[in-house]
mmCIF file of C-alpha atoms in Angstrom:
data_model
loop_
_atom_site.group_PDB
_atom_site.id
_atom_site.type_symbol
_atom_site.label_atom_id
_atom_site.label_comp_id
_atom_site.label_asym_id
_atom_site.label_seq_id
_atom_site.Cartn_x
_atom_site.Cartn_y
_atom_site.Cartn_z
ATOM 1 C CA UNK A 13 -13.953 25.407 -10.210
ATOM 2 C CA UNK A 14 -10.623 24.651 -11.942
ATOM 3 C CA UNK A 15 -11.338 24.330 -15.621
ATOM 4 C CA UNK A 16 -8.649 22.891 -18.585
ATOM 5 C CA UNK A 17 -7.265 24.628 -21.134
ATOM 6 C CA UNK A 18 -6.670 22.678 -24.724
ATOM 7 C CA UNK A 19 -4.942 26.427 -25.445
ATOM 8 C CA UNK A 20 -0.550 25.811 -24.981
ATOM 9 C CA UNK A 21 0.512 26.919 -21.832
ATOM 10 C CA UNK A 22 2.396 30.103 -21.620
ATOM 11 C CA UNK A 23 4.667 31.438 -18.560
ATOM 12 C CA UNK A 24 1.809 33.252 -17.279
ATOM 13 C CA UNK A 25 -1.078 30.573 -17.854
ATOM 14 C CA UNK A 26 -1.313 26.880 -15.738
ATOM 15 C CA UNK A 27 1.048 24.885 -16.557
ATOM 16 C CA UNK A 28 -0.083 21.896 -18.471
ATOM 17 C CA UNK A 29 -1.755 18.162 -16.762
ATOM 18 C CA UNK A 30 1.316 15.780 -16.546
ATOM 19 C CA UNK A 31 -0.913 12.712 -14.877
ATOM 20 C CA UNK A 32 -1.070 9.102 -15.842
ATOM 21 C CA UNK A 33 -4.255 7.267 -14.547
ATOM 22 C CA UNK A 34 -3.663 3.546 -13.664
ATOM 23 C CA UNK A 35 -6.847 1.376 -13.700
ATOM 24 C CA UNK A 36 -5.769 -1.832 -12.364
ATOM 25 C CA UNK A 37 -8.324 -4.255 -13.273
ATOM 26 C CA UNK A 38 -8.448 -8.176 -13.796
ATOM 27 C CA UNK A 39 -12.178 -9.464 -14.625
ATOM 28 C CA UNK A 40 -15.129 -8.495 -16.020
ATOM 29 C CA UNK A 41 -17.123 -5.497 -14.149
ATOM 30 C CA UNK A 42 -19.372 -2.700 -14.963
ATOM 31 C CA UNK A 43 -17.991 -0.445 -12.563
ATOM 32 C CA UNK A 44 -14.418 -0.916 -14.406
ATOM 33 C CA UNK A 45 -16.245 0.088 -17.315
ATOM 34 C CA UNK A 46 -17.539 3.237 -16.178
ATOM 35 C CA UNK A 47 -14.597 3.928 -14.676
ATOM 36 C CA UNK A 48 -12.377 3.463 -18.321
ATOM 37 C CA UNK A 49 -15.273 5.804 -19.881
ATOM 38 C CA UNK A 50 -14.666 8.334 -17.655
ATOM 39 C CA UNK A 51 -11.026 8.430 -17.822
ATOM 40 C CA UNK A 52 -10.993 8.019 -20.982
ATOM 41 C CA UNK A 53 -13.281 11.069 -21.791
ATOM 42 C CA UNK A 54 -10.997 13.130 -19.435
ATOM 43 C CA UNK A 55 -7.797 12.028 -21.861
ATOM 44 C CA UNK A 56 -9.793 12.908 -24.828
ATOM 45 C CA UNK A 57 -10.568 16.457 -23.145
ATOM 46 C CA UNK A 58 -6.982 16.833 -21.645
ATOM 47 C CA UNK A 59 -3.486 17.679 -23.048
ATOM 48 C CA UNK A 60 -1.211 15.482 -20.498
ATOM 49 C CA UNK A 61 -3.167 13.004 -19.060
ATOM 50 C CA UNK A 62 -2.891 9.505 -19.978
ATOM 51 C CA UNK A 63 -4.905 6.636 -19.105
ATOM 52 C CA UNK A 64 -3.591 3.405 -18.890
ATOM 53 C CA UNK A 65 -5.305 0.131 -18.702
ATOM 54 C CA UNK A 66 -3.621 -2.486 -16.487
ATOM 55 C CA UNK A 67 -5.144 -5.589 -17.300
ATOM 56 C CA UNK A 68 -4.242 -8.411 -15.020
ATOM 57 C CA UNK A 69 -7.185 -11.581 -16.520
ATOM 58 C CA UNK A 70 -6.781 -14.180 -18.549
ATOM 59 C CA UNK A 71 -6.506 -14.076 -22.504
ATOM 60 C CA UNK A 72 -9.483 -14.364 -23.899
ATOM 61 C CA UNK A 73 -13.008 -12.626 -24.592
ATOM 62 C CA UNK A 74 -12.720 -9.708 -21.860
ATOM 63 C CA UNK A 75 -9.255 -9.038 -22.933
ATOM 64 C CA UNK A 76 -10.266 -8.711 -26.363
ATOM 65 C CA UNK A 77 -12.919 -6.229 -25.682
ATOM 66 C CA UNK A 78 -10.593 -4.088 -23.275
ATOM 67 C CA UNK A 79 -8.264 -4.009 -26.586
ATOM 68 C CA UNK A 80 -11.176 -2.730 -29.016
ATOM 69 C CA UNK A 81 -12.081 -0.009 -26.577
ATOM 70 C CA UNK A 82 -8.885 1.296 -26.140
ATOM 71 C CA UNK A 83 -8.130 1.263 -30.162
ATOM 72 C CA UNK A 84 -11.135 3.587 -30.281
ATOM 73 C CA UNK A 85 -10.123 5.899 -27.564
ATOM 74 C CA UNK A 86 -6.907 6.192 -29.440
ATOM 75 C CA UNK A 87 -8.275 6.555 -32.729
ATOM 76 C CA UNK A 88 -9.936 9.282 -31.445
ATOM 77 C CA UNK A 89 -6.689 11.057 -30.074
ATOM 78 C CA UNK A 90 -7.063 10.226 -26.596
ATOM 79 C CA UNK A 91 -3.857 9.217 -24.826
ATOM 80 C CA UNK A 92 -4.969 5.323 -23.643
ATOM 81 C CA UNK A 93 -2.862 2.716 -23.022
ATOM 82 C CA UNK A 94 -3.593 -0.914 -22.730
ATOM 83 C CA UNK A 95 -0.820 -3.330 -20.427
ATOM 84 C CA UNK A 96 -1.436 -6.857 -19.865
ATOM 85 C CA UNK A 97 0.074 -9.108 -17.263
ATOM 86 C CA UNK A 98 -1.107 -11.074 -14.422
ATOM 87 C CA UNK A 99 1.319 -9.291 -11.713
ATOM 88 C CA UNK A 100 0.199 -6.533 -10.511
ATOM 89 C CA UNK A 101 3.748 -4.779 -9.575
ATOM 90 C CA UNK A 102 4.587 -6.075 -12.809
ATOM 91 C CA UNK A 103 1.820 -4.143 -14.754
ATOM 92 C CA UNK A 104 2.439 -1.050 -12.639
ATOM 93 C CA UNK A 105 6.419 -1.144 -13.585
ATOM 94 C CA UNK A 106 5.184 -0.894 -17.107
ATOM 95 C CA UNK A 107 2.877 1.988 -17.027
ATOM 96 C CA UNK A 108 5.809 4.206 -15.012
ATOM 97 C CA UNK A 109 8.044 3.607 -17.614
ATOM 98 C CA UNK A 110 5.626 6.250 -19.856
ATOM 99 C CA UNK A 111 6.796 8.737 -17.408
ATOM 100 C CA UNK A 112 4.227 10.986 -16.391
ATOM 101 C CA UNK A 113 4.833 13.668 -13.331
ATOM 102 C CA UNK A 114 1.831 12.403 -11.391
ATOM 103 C CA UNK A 115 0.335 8.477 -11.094
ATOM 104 C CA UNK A 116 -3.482 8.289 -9.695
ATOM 105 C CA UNK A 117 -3.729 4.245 -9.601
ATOM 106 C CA UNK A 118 -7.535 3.155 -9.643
ATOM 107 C CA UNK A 119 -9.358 -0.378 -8.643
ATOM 108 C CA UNK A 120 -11.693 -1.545 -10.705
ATOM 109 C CA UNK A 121 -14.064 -1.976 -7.734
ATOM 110 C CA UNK A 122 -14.313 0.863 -6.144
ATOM 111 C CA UNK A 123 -16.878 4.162 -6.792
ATOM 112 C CA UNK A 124 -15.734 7.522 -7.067
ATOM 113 C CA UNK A 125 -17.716 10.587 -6.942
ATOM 114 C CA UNK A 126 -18.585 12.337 -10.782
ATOM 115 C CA UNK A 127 -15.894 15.247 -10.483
ATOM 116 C CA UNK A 128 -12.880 12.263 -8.907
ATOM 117 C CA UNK A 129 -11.178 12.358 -12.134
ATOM 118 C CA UNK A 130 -10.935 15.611 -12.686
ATOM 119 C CA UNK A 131 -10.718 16.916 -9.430
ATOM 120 C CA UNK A 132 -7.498 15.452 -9.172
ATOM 121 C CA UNK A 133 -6.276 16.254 -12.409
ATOM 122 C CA UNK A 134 -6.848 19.576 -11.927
ATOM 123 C CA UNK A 135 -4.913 19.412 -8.148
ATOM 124 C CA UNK A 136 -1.891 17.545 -9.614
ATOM 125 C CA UNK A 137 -1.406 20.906 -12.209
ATOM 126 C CA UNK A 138 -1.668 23.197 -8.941
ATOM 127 C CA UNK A 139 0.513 21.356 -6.712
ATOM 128 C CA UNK A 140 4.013 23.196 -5.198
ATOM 129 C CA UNK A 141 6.997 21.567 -6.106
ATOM 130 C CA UNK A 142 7.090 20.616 -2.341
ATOM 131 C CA UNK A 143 3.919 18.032 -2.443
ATOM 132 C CA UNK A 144 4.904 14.246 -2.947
ATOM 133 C CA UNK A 145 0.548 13.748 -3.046
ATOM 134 C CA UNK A 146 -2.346 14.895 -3.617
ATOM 135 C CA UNK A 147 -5.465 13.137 -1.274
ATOM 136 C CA UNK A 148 -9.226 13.567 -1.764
ATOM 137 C CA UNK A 149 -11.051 15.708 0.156
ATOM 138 C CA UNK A 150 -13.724 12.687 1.377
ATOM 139 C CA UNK A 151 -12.912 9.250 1.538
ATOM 140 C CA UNK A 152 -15.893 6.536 2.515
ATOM 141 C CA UNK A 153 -15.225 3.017 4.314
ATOM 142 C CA UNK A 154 -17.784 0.671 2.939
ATOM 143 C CA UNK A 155 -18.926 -2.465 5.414
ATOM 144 C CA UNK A 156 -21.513 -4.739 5.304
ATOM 145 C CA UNK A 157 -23.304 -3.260 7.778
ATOM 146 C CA UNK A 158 -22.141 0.260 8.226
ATOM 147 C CA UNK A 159 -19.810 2.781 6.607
ATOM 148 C CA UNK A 160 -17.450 5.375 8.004
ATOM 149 C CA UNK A 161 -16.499 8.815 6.432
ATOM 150 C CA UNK A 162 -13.471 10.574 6.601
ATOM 151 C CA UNK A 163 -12.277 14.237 5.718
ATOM 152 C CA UNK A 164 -8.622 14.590 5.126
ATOM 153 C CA UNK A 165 -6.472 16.915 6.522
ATOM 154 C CA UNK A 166 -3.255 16.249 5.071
ATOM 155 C CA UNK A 167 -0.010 16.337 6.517
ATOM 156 C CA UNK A 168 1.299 19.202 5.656
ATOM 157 C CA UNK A 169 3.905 19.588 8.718
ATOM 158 C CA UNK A 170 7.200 21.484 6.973
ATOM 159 C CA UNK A 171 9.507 18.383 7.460
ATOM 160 C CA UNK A 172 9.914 14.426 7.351
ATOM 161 C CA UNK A 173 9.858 13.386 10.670
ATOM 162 C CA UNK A 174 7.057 15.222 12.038
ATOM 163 C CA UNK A 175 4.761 13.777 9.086
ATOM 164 C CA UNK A 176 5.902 10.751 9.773
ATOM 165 C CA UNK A 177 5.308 10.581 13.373
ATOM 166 C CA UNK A 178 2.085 11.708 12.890
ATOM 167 C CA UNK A 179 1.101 8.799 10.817
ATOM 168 C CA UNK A 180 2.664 5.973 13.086
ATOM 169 C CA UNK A 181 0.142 8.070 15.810
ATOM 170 C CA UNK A 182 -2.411 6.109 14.056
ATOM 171 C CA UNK A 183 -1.339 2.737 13.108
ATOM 172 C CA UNK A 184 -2.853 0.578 9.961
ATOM 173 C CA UNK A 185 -4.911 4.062 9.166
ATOM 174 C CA UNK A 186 -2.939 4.711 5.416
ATOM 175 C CA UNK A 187 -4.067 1.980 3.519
ATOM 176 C CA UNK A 188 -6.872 3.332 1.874
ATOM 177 C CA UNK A 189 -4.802 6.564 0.603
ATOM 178 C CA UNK A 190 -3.215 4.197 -1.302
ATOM 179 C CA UNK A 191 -5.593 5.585 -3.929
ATOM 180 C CA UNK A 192 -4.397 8.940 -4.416
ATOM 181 C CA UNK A 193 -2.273 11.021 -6.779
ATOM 182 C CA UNK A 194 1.850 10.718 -6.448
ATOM 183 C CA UNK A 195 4.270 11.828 -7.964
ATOM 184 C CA UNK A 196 6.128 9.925 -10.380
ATOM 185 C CA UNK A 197 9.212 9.675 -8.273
ATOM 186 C CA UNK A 198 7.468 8.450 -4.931
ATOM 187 C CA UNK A 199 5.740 6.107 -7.080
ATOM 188 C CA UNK A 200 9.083 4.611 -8.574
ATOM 189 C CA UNK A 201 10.384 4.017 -5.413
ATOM 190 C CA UNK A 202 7.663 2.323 -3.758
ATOM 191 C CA UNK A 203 7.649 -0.077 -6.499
ATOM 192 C CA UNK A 204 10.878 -0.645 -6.173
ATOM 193 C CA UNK A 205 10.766 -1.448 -2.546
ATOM 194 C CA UNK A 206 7.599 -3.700 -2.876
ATOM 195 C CA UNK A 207 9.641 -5.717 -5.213
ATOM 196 C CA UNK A 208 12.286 -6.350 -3.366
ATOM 197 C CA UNK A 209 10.059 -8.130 -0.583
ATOM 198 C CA UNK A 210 9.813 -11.809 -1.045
ATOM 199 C CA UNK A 211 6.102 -11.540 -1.878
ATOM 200 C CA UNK A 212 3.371 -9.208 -1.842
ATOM 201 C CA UNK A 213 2.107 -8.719 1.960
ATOM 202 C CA UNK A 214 -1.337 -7.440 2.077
ATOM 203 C CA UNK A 215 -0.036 -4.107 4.362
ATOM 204 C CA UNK A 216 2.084 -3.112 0.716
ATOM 205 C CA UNK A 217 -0.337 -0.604 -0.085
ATOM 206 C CA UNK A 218 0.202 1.089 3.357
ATOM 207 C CA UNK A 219 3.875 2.205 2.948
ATOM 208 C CA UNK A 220 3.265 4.108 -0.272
ATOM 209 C CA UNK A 221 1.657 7.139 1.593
ATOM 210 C CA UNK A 222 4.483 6.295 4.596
ATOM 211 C CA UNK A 223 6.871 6.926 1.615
ATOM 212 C CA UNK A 224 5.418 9.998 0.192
ATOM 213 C CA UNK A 225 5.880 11.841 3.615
ATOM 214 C CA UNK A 226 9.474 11.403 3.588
ATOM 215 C CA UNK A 227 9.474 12.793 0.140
ATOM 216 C CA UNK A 228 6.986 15.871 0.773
ATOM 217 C CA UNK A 229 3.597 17.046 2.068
ATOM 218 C CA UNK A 230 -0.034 15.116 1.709
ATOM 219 C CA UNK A 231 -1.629 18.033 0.313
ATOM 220 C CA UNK A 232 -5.661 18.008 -0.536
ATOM 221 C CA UNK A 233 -7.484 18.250 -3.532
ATOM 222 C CA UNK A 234 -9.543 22.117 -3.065
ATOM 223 C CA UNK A 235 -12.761 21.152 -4.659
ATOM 224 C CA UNK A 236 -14.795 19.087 -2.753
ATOM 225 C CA UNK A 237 -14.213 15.129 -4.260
ATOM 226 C CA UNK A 238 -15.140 11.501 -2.719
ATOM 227 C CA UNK A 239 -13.623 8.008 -3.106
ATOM 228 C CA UNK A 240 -15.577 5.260 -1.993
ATOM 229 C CA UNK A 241 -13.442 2.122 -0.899
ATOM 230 C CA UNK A 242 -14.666 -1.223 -0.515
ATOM 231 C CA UNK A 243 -13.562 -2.809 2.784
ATOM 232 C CA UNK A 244 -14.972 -5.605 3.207
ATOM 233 C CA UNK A 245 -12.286 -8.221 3.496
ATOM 234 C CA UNK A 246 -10.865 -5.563 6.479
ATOM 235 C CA UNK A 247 -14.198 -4.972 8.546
ATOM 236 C CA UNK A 248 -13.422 -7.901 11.002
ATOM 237 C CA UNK A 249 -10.768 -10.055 12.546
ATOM 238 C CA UNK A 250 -11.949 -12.892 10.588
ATOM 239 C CA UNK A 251 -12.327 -11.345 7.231
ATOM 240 C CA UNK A 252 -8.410 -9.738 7.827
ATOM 241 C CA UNK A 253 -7.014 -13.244 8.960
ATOM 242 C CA UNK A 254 -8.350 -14.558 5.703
ATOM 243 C CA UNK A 255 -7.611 -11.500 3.511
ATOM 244 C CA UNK A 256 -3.788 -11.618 4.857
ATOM 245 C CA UNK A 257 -3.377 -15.307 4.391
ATOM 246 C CA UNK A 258 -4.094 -15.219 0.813
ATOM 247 C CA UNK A 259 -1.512 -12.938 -0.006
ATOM 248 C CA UNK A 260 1.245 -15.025 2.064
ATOM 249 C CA UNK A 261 2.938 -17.943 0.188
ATOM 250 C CA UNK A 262 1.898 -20.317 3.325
ATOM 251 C CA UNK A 263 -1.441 -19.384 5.688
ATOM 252 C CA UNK A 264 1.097 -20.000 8.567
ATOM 253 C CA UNK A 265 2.613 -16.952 7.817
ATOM 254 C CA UNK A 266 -0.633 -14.821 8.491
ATOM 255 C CA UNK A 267 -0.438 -15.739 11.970
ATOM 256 C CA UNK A 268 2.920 -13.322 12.153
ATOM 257 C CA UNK A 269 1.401 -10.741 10.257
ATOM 258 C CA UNK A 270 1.805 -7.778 12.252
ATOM 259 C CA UNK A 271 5.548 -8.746 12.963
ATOM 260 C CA UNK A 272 6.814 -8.813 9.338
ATOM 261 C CA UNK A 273 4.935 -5.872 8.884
ATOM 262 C CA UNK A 274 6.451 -4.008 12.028
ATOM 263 C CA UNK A 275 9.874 -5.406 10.210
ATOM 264 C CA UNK A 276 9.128 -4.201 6.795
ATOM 265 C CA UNK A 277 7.856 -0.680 7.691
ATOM 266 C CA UNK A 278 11.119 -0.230 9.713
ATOM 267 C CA UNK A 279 12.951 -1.148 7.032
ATOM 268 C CA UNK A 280 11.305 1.330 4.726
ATOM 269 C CA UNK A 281 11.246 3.745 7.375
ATOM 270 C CA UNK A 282 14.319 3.208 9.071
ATOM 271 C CA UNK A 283 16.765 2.990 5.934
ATOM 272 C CA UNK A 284 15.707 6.638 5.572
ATOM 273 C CA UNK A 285 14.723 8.405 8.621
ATOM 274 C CA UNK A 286 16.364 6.264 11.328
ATOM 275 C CA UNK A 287 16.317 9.216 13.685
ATOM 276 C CA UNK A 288 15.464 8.366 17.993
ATOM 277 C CA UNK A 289 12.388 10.043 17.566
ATOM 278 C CA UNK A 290 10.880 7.870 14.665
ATOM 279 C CA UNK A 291 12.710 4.111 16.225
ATOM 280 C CA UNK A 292 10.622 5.537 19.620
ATOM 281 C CA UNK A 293 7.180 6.095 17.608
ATOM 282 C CA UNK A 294 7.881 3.045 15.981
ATOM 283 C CA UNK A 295 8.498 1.138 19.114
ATOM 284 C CA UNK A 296 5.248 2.433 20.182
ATOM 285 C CA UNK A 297 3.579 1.181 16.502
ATOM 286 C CA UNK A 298 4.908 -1.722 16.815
ATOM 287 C CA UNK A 299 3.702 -2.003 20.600
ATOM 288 C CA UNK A 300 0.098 -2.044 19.333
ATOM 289 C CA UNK A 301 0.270 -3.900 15.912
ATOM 290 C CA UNK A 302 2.529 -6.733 17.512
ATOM 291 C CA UNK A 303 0.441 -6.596 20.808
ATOM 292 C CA UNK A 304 -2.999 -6.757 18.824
ATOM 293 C CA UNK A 305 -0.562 -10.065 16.842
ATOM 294 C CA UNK A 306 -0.598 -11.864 20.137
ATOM 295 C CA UNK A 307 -4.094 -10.645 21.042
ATOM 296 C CA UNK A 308 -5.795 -12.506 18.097
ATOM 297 C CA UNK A 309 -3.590 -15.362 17.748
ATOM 298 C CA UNK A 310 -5.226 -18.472 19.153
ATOM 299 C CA UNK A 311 -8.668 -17.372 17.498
ATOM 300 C CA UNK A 312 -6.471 -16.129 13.766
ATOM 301 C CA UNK A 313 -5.021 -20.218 14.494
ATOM 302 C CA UNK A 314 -8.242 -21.990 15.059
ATOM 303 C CA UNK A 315 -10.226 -19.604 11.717
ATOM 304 C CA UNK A 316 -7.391 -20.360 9.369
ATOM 305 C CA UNK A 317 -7.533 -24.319 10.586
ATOM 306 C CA UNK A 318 -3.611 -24.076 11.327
ATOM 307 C CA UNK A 319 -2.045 -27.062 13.977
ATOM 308 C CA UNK A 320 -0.239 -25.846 16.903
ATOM 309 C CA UNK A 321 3.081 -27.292 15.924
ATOM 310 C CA UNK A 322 6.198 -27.043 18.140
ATOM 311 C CA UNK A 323 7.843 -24.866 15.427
ATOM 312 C CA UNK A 324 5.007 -22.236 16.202
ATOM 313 C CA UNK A 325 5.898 -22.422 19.650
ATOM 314 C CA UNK A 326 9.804 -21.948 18.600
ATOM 315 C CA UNK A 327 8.654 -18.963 16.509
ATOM 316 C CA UNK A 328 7.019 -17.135 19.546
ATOM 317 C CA UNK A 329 9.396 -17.844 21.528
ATOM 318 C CA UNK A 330 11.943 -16.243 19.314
ATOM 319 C CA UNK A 331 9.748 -13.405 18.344
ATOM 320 C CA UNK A 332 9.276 -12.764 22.144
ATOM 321 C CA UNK A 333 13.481 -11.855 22.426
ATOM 322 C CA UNK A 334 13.299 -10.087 19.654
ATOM 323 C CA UNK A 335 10.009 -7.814 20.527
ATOM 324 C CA UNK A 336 9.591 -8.107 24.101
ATOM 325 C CA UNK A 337 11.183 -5.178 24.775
ATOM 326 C CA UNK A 338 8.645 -2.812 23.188
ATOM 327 C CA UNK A 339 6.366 -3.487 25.563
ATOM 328 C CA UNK A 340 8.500 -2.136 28.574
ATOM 329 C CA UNK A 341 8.235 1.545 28.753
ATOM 330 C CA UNK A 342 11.518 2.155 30.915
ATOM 331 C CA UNK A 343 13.469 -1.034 28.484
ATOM 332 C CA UNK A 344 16.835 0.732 28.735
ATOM 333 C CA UNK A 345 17.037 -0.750 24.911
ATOM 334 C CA UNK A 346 18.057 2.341 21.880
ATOM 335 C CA UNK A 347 15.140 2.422 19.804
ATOM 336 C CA UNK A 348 17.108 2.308 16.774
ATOM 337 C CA UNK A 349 18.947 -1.247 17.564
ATOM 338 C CA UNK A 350 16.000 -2.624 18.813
ATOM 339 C CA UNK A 351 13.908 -2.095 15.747
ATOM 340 C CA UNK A 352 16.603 -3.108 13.871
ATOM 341 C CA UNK A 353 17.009 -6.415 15.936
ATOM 342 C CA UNK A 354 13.244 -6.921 15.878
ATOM 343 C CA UNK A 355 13.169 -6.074 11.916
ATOM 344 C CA UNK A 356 16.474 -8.469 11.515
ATOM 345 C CA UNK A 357 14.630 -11.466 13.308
ATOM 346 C CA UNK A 358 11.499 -11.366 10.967
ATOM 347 C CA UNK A 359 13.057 -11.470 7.205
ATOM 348 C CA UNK A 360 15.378 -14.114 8.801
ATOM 349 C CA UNK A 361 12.435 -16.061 9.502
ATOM 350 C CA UNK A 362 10.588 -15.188 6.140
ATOM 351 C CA UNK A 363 13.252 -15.769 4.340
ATOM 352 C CA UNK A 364 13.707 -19.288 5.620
ATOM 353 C CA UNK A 365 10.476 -19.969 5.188
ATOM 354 C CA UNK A 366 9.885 -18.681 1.408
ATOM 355 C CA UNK A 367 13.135 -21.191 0.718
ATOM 356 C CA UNK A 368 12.228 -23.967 2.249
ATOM 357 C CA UNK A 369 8.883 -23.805 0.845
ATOM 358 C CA UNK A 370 7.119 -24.621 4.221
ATOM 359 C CA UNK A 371 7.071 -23.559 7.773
ATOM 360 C CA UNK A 372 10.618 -23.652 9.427
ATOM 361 C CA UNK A 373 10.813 -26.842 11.549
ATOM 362 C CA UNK A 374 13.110 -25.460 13.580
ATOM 363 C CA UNK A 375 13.056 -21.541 13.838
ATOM 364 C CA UNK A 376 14.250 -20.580 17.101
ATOM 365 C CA UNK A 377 17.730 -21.545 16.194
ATOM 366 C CA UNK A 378 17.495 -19.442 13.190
ATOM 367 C CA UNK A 379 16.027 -16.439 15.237
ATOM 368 C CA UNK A 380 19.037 -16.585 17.670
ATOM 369 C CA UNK A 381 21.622 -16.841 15.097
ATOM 370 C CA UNK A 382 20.133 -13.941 13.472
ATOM 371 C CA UNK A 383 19.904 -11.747 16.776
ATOM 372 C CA UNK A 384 23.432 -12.529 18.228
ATOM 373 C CA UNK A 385 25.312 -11.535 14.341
ATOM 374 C CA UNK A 386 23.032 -8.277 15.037
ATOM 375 C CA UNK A 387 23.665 -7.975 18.420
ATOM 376 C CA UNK A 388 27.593 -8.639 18.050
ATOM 377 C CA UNK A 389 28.088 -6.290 15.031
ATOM 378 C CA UNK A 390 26.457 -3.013 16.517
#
């Protein structure tokens, strides 16, 4: 068992904790509570670690209270912060800029095991200089009705691609590893990308641990650790259809979901690994996620009570040019421009459609004019 020192750290003793904790939190629960205490005991105990408080709720009683507790952490010479804002990228900008080496963000709803906190702290002082993030040993899927474990292994293949083709192996797998320790710089430039997107898609949290294995290995905490994640809004068809349209500025736009998120993750991707190998695993991702898209689509239509407009049928028709060809094995059509065409296709769409403020009336002749520019420049 890793144990902290409170004596300075010399050249031959473990180097000192560097980690800020992010609980991201917006209303009034116990479990946040616990959480704060814990963290906030583990500041009190730790040179280095910092715990921040992201408060997204209104003004008012809970606020107040989060405010008093955090004044008495810090009168006692723990290192707690308190941030307020309703957004969460926003409140996660502001903790990064107290730069800390490593960021372990935290829900306010989900369990962790007694030794979490510290577990992790005690990982993030171990780590080589060639780990982007550290992931718990155990991580449990919570359901209504039944619950599924998983043991990490890490990726902890010596270079980019190969991590990175392992994870599109296994699409829509990451999202819960969200919830892990990164470092600082990985973090930075997540954020960075999320806000750049038009809004906040639901599949955000995903790319983070996409990102981290361009940057370096998924290493694994060494003492034994669980998360618990609540997935309840993700255990069916239905519960995702509604999840995702809540996050979209229009419900229509849930009915796409897997194509702006084939679009995005290229981009993210692509922009910095846009090697054949990854544009053919990604052809294959998008295969599935795209193919499960058209799968679900008359039953996502009828749950979210969305009309069968002819736009809709403009849209699919559109997304068909742009997409079809990843379901041909033998396409004849280079990975790399065809992601690119199909990525190119989507934020032309969503882009039209955040401006105008509803669904395009007319999208096909948007989609075309998009592809031929693409097709015409490369």
């Amino acid at each position: 068992m890793f144990a902290f020192s409170s004596v300075p750290a010399t050249s031959t003793e473990t180097p000192e904790c560097s980690l800020q904790i992010i609980l991201l939190t917006y209303q009034s629960r116990v479990l946040a509570d616990d959480i704060f205490q814990s963290a906030a005991s583990l500041a009190l105990r730790v040179p280095g670690l910092q715990l921040v408080v992201a408060w997204g709720g209104e003004d008012g009683a809970r606020q107040r209270q989060w405010e008093h507790d955090v004044a008495h952490c810090r009168s006692q010479g723990a290192d707690v912060v308190l941030i307020s804002h309703p957004s969460p990228l926003e409140r996660v900008k502001r903790a990064l800029a107290q730069s800390k080496e490593w960021i372990l963000p935290l829900a306010d709803d989900d369990p962790i095991a007694v030794n979490y906190l510290r577990a992790m702290a005690a990982a993030s002082v171990l780590a080589g200089s060639d780990v982007s993030a550290i992931l718990p040993s155990n991580q449990v899927q919570n359901c209504d009705t039944q619950t599924y474990s998983r043991r990490h292994a890490g990726w902890n293949q010596p270079d980019a691609t190969s991590r990175v083709l392992d994870m599109l192996a296994r699409p829509g797998q990451q999202g819960t590893l969200f919830w892990a320790v990164y470092r600082h710089s990985v973090m930075v430039e997540w954020l960075a990308f999320a806000r750049n997107l038009p809004y906040q898609p639901s599949y955000l949290d995903q790319f983070l641990p996409h990102l981290a294995a361009l940057r370096g290995r998924l290493d694994v905490a060494p003492e034994e650790t669980i998360a618990l994640k609540d997935e309840r809004h993700w255990q069916s068809d239905e519960a995702s259809a509604q999840t995702n349209a809540r996050y979209c500025p229009h419900a229509d736009m849930a009915l796409y979901h897997e194509w702006f998120w084939a679009a995005d993750l290229w981009h993210l991707v692509g922009d910095r690994q846009a090697g054949v190998q990854v544009a053919s695993a990604m052809k294959g991702w998008s295969a599935q996620m795209i193919g499960h898209l058209l799968d679900t689509f008359e039953s996502r239509r009828r749950l979210l009570k969305l009309q069968l407009s002819p736009a809709h049928i403009q849209i699919m028709e559109g997304m068909q040019r742009a997409c079809g060809w990843v379901f041909e094995p033998d396409s004849g059509q280079d990975p790399v421009r065809g992601m690119s065409l199909l990525a190119t296709a989507a934020h032309a769409l969503r882009a039209r459609w955040v401006a105008e403020g509803q669904a395009p009336l007319n999208a096909a002749s948007l989609l075309s004019e998009s592809m031929q520019v693409l097709v015409e420049n490369t």
